[in-house]
């Protein structure tokens, strides 16, 4: 009975707004499901998504396993010239990103429209 | 004041969900504010995930014990395990100033533990004993923002 290959799926909604992919994770992203979240998001990047907004309005909880997904995605987008912005962080999630120094290195907006503006500005 | 929480977990990542459910019930029993409850759950999630992923040789079964109680304004949590000796306070601090390109993936879990809780460590009778203390004073961040009209 190994945990490997036995991961729970993360719940992530997705929607295209013109050429911006808005991803909406909900519930928890932790060590149980971060692998599936990473595979889903990087799959979108590799499939051509270059402007990504992560709408965190329904994300209750993120652990360092979820932070890893954010960092890996940001690194991949830097390599391909893409952009990513986060929005609608709940206080608990905001605190975890702050303590980890992520607020300083990622683009974080209050609202979804502002985040879409950030990834589409020329 | 409730009786506190006592829990035994196997060294499998799927046990984290059982831990989370037990902590939710404990937080409710003890009327712990939601922001403090999140820090407690996160610190234990990170500590146990680290122990389960790195503390045991492959396929070796292990047992992790958790006790938590509220003592006034303090949450006292002890975690014991039979994994390899590991002092979480000795984890290297990640460089939080680095850019996305330079930032190393990993190492944040232990940083979160050491930032959000007071951590003590001892190795006793072949087991790790990690003691975590968190202050039960809400900074208000866990509650919905009141909107003035």
CSV table of N, CA and C in Angstrom, one decimal, chain A residues 1-3 6-8 28-33 60-65 67-69 71-76 78 90-102 104-106, chain B residues 11-17 20 34-35 38-39 41-43 45-46 49 52-53 59 96-106 108-112 115-116 139 141-143 145:
chain,number,residue,atom,x,y,z
A,1,UNK,N,0.8,-1.2,0.0
A,1,UNK,CA,0.0,0.0,0.0
A,1,UNK,C,0.9,1.2,0.0
A,2,UNK,N,1.1,1.7,-1.2
A,2,UNK,CA,2.0,2.9,-1.3
A,2,UNK,C,1.1,4.1,-1.6
A,3,UNK,N,1.6,5.3,-1.2
A,3,UNK,CA,0.8,6.5,-1.5
A,3,UNK,C,1.1,6.9,-3.0
A,6,UNK,N,-1.5,7.2,-6.1
A,6,UNK,CA,-2.7,7.0,-5.3
A,6,UNK,C,-3.3,8.4,-5.0
A,7,UNK,N,-2.9,9.4,-5.7
A,7,UNK,CA,-3.2,10.8,-5.3
A,7,UNK,C,-4.6,11.1,-5.5
A,8,UNK,N,-5.1,12.0,-4.6
A,8,UNK,CA,-6.4,12.6,-4.8
A,8,UNK,C,-6.3,13.7,-5.9
A,28,UNK,N,-8.8,22.5,-1.0
A,28,UNK,CA,-7.4,22.4,-0.5
A,28,UNK,C,-6.5,22.0,-1.6
A,29,UNK,N,-5.3,22.6,-1.6
A,29,UNK,CA,-4.2,22.0,-2.4
A,29,UNK,C,-3.0,21.7,-1.4
A,30,UNK,N,-2.8,20.4,-1.1
A,30,UNK,CA,-1.8,20.0,-0.1
A,30,UNK,C,-1.1,18.8,-0.7
A,31,UNK,N,-0.3,18.1,0.2
A,31,UNK,CA,0.5,17.0,-0.3
A,31,UNK,C,-0.3,15.9,-0.9
A,32,UNK,N,-1.6,15.8,-0.6
A,32,UNK,CA,-2.4,14.7,-1.2
A,32,UNK,C,-2.7,14.9,-2.6
A,33,UNK,N,-2.9,16.2,-3.0
A,33,UNK,CA,-3.4,16.4,-4.4
A,33,UNK,C,-2.5,17.4,-5.2
A,60,UNK,N,-9.5,27.3,0.1
A,60,UNK,CA,-9.5,27.5,1.5
A,60,UNK,C,-8.1,27.3,2.1
A,61,UNK,N,-7.3,26.5,1.5
A,61,UNK,CA,-6.1,26.0,2.2
A,61,UNK,C,-5.0,25.7,1.2
A,62,UNK,N,-3.8,26.2,1.5
A,62,UNK,CA,-2.6,25.8,0.6
A,62,UNK,C,-1.5,25.5,1.6
A,63,UNK,N,-0.8,24.4,1.3
A,63,UNK,CA,0.4,24.1,2.1
A,63,UNK,C,1.6,24.2,1.2
A,64,UNK,N,2.8,23.9,1.7
A,64,UNK,CA,4.0,24.1,0.9
A,64,UNK,C,4.0,23.3,-0.4
A,65,UNK,N,3.2,22.2,-0.4
A,65,UNK,CA,3.1,21.4,-1.6
A,65,UNK,C,2.3,22.2,-2.7
A,67,UNK,N,2.3,25.6,-2.7
A,67,UNK,CA,3.3,26.7,-3.1
A,67,UNK,C,4.2,26.2,-4.2
A,68,UNK,N,4.6,25.0,-4.0
A,68,UNK,CA,5.5,24.4,-5.0
A,68,UNK,C,4.9,24.4,-6.4
A,69,UNK,N,3.6,24.2,-6.5
A,69,UNK,CA,3.0,24.2,-7.8
A,69,UNK,C,3.0,25.6,-8.4
A,71,UNK,N,5.2,28.0,-7.8
A,71,UNK,CA,6.6,28.3,-8.1
A,71,UNK,C,7.0,27.6,-9.4
A,72,UNK,N,6.7,26.4,-9.5
A,72,UNK,CA,7.1,25.6,-10.7
A,72,UNK,C,6.4,26.2,-12.0
A,73,UNK,N,5.1,26.6,-11.8
A,73,UNK,CA,4.4,27.2,-12.9
A,73,UNK,C,5.0,28.5,-13.3
A,74,UNK,N,5.3,29.3,-12.3
A,74,UNK,CA,5.9,30.6,-12.6
A,74,UNK,C,7.2,30.5,-13.3
A,75,UNK,N,8.0,29.5,-12.9
A,75,UNK,CA,9.3,29.3,-13.5
A,75,UNK,C,9.1,28.9,-15.0
A,76,UNK,N,8.2,28.0,-15.2
A,76,UNK,CA,7.9,27.5,-16.6
A,76,UNK,C,7.5,28.7,-17.5
A,78,UNK,N,8.1,31.8,-17.1
A,78,UNK,CA,9.3,32.7,-17.3
A,78,UNK,C,10.1,32.2,-18.5
A,90,UNK,N,-7.9,34.4,-0.2
A,90,UNK,CA,-8.5,34.5,1.1
A,90,UNK,C,-7.4,34.8,2.1
A,91,UNK,N,-7.8,35.3,3.3
A,91,UNK,CA,-6.8,35.7,4.3
A,91,UNK,C,-5.9,34.6,4.7
A,92,UNK,N,-6.4,33.3,4.8
A,92,UNK,CA,-5.5,32.2,5.2
A,92,UNK,C,-4.4,32.0,4.2
A,93,UNK,N,-4.9,32.0,2.9
A,93,UNK,CA,-4.0,31.7,1.8
A,93,UNK,C,-3.0,32.8,1.6
A,94,UNK,N,-3.5,34.0,1.8
A,94,UNK,CA,-2.7,35.2,1.7
A,94,UNK,C,-1.5,35.2,2.7
A,95,UNK,N,-1.9,34.8,3.9
A,95,UNK,CA,-0.8,34.7,5.0
A,95,UNK,C,0.3,33.7,4.6
A,96,UNK,N,-0.1,32.5,4.1
A,96,UNK,CA,0.9,31.5,3.8
A,96,UNK,C,1.8,32.0,2.6
A,97,UNK,N,1.2,32.7,1.7
A,97,UNK,CA,2.1,33.3,0.6
A,97,UNK,C,3.0,34.4,1.1
A,98,UNK,N,2.5,35.1,2.1
A,98,UNK,CA,3.3,36.2,2.6
A,98,UNK,C,4.5,35.7,3.4
A,99,UNK,N,4.2,34.7,4.3
A,99,UNK,CA,5.3,34.1,5.1
A,99,UNK,C,6.3,33.5,4.2
A,100,UNK,N,5.9,33.0,3.1
A,100,UNK,CA,6.8,32.3,2.1
A,100,UNK,C,7.6,33.2,1.2
A,101,UNK,N,7.3,34.5,1.3
A,101,UNK,CA,7.9,35.5,0.4
A,101,UNK,C,7.3,35.5,-1.0
A,102,UNK,N,6.2,34.8,-1.2
A,102,UNK,CA,5.7,34.8,-2.6
A,102,UNK,C,5.0,36.0,-3.0
A,104,UNK,N,6.1,38.9,-2.8
A,104,UNK,CA,7.1,39.8,-3.4
A,104,UNK,C,7.5,39.3,-4.8
A,105,UNK,N,7.3,38.0,-5.1
A,105,UNK,CA,7.9,37.5,-6.4
A,105,UNK,C,6.8,37.2,-7.4
A,106,UNK,N,5.5,37.1,-7.0
A,106,UNK,CA,4.4,36.8,-7.9
A,106,UNK,C,3.5,38.0,-8.0
B,11,UNK,N,2.4,6.1,9.0
B,11,UNK,CA,3.3,6.9,8.2
B,11,UNK,C,3.0,6.9,6.7
B,12,UNK,N,1.7,7.3,6.4
B,12,UNK,CA,1.2,7.3,5.0
B,12,UNK,C,0.6,8.7,4.8
B,13,UNK,N,0.8,9.3,3.6
B,13,UNK,CA,0.3,10.6,3.4
B,13,UNK,C,-1.2,10.7,3.4
B,14,UNK,N,-1.9,9.6,3.1
B,14,UNK,CA,-3.3,9.6,3.2
B,14,UNK,C,-3.8,9.9,4.6
B,15,UNK,N,-3.0,9.7,5.6
B,15,UNK,CA,-3.4,9.9,7.0
B,15,UNK,C,-3.5,11.4,7.3
B,16,UNK,N,-2.9,12.3,6.4
B,16,UNK,CA,-3.0,13.7,6.7
B,16,UNK,C,-4.5,14.2,6.7
B,17,UNK,N,-5.3,13.6,5.8
B,17,UNK,CA,-6.7,14.0,5.8
B,17,UNK,C,-7.4,13.6,7.1
B,20,UNK,N,-6.4,16.2,9.5
B,20,UNK,CA,-7.1,17.5,9.3
B,20,UNK,C,-8.6,17.5,9.8
B,34,UNK,N,-10.5,30.9,13.5
B,34,UNK,CA,-10.2,30.2,12.2
B,34,UNK,C,-8.8,30.5,11.7
B,35,UNK,N,-8.2,31.7,11.9
B,35,UNK,CA,-6.8,31.9,11.5
B,35,UNK,C,-5.8,31.1,12.3
B,38,UNK,N,-6.1,27.5,11.3
B,38,UNK,CA,-5.4,27.2,10.0
B,38,UNK,C,-3.9,27.1,10.2
B,39,UNK,N,-3.3,27.9,11.1
B,39,UNK,CA,-1.9,27.8,11.4
B,39,UNK,C,-1.6,26.5,12.0
B,41,UNK,N,-3.3,23.7,11.8
B,41,UNK,CA,-3.4,22.6,10.8
B,41,UNK,C,-2.2,22.6,9.8
B,42,UNK,N,-1.8,23.8,9.4
B,42,UNK,CA,-0.7,23.9,8.4
B,42,UNK,C,0.6,23.4,9.0
B,43,UNK,N,0.9,23.8,10.3
B,43,UNK,CA,2.2,23.4,10.9
B,43,UNK,C,2.2,21.9,11.1
B,45,UNK,N,0.4,19.6,9.3
B,45,UNK,CA,0.4,19.1,7.9
B,45,UNK,C,1.9,19.1,7.4
B,46,UNK,N,2.6,20.2,7.6
B,46,UNK,CA,4.0,20.3,7.1
B,46,UNK,C,4.9,19.4,7.8
B,49,UNK,N,3.9,15.7,6.9
B,49,UNK,CA,4.3,15.4,5.5
B,49,UNK,C,5.8,15.2,5.4
B,52,UNK,N,6.8,11.8,7.1
B,52,UNK,CA,6.3,10.6,6.3
B,52,UNK,C,7.1,10.5,5.0
B,53,UNK,N,7.4,11.6,4.4
B,53,UNK,CA,8.1,11.5,3.1
B,53,UNK,C,9.6,11.2,3.2
B,59,UNK,N,8.9,1.7,2.7
B,59,UNK,CA,8.0,0.6,3.0
B,59,UNK,C,8.1,0.2,4.5
B,96,UNK,N,14.3,34.1,0.9
B,96,UNK,CA,13.0,34.6,0.5
B,96,UNK,C,13.1,35.8,-0.5
B,97,UNK,N,14.3,36.3,-0.6
B,97,UNK,CA,14.5,37.4,-1.5
B,97,UNK,C,14.8,37.1,-2.9
B,98,UNK,N,15.0,35.8,-3.2
B,98,UNK,CA,15.4,35.4,-4.6
B,98,UNK,C,14.2,35.5,-5.5
B,99,UNK,N,14.6,35.8,-6.8
B,99,UNK,CA,13.6,35.9,-7.9
B,99,UNK,C,13.0,34.5,-8.2
B,100,UNK,N,11.9,34.6,-9.0
B,100,UNK,CA,11.3,33.3,-9.4
B,100,UNK,C,12.3,32.4,-10.1
B,101,UNK,N,13.2,32.9,-10.9
B,101,UNK,CA,14.1,32.1,-11.6
B,101,UNK,C,15.1,31.4,-10.7
B,102,UNK,N,15.5,32.1,-9.6
B,102,UNK,CA,16.6,31.6,-8.7
B,102,UNK,C,16.0,30.8,-7.6
B,103,UNK,N,14.8,31.0,-7.3
B,103,UNK,CA,14.2,30.5,-6.1
B,103,UNK,C,14.2,28.9,-6.2
B,104,UNK,N,14.7,28.3,-5.1
B,104,UNK,CA,14.7,26.8,-5.1
B,104,UNK,C,13.3,26.3,-4.8
B,105,UNK,N,13.0,25.2,-5.5
B,105,UNK,CA,11.7,24.6,-5.2
B,105,UNK,C,11.9,23.7,-4.0
B,106,UNK,N,11.1,23.9,-3.0
B,106,UNK,CA,11.2,23.1,-1.8
B,106,UNK,C,11.8,23.8,-0.6
B,108,UNK,N,10.1,25.0,1.9
B,108,UNK,CA,9.2,26.0,2.5
B,108,UNK,C,8.4,25.4,3.7
B,109,UNK,N,8.2,24.2,3.6
B,109,UNK,CA,7.4,23.6,4.7
B,109,UNK,C,7.9,23.8,6.1
B,110,UNK,N,9.2,23.5,6.2
B,110,UNK,CA,9.9,23.7,7.5
B,110,UNK,C,10.0,25.2,7.9
B,111,UNK,N,10.1,26.0,6.9
B,111,UNK,CA,10.1,27.5,7.1
B,111,UNK,C,8.8,27.9,7.7
B,112,UNK,N,7.7,27.4,7.1
B,112,UNK,CA,6.3,27.7,7.7
B,112,UNK,C,6.2,27.2,9.1
B,115,UNK,N,8.2,29.5,11.4
B,115,UNK,CA,7.7,30.9,11.5
B,115,UNK,C,6.3,30.9,12.3
B,116,UNK,N,5.5,29.9,12.1
B,116,UNK,CA,4.2,30.0,12.7
B,116,UNK,C,4.0,29.4,14.1
B,139,UNK,N,-5.6,37.4,15.0
B,139,UNK,CA,-5.3,38.8,14.5
B,139,UNK,C,-6.4,39.3,13.7
B,141,UNK,N,-7.6,38.2,11.0
B,141,UNK,CA,-7.5,37.9,9.6
B,141,UNK,C,-8.4,36.7,9.2
B,142,UNK,N,-8.8,35.9,10.2
B,142,UNK,CA,-9.5,34.7,9.9
B,142,UNK,C,-11.0,35.0,9.8
B,143,UNK,N,-11.4,36.2,10.1
B,143,UNK,CA,-12.9,36.5,10.1
B,143,UNK,C,-13.2,37.3,8.9
B,145,UNK,N,-14.4,40.3,6.7
B,145,UNK,CA,-14.2,41.7,7.0
B,145,UNK,C,-15.5,42.4,7.1
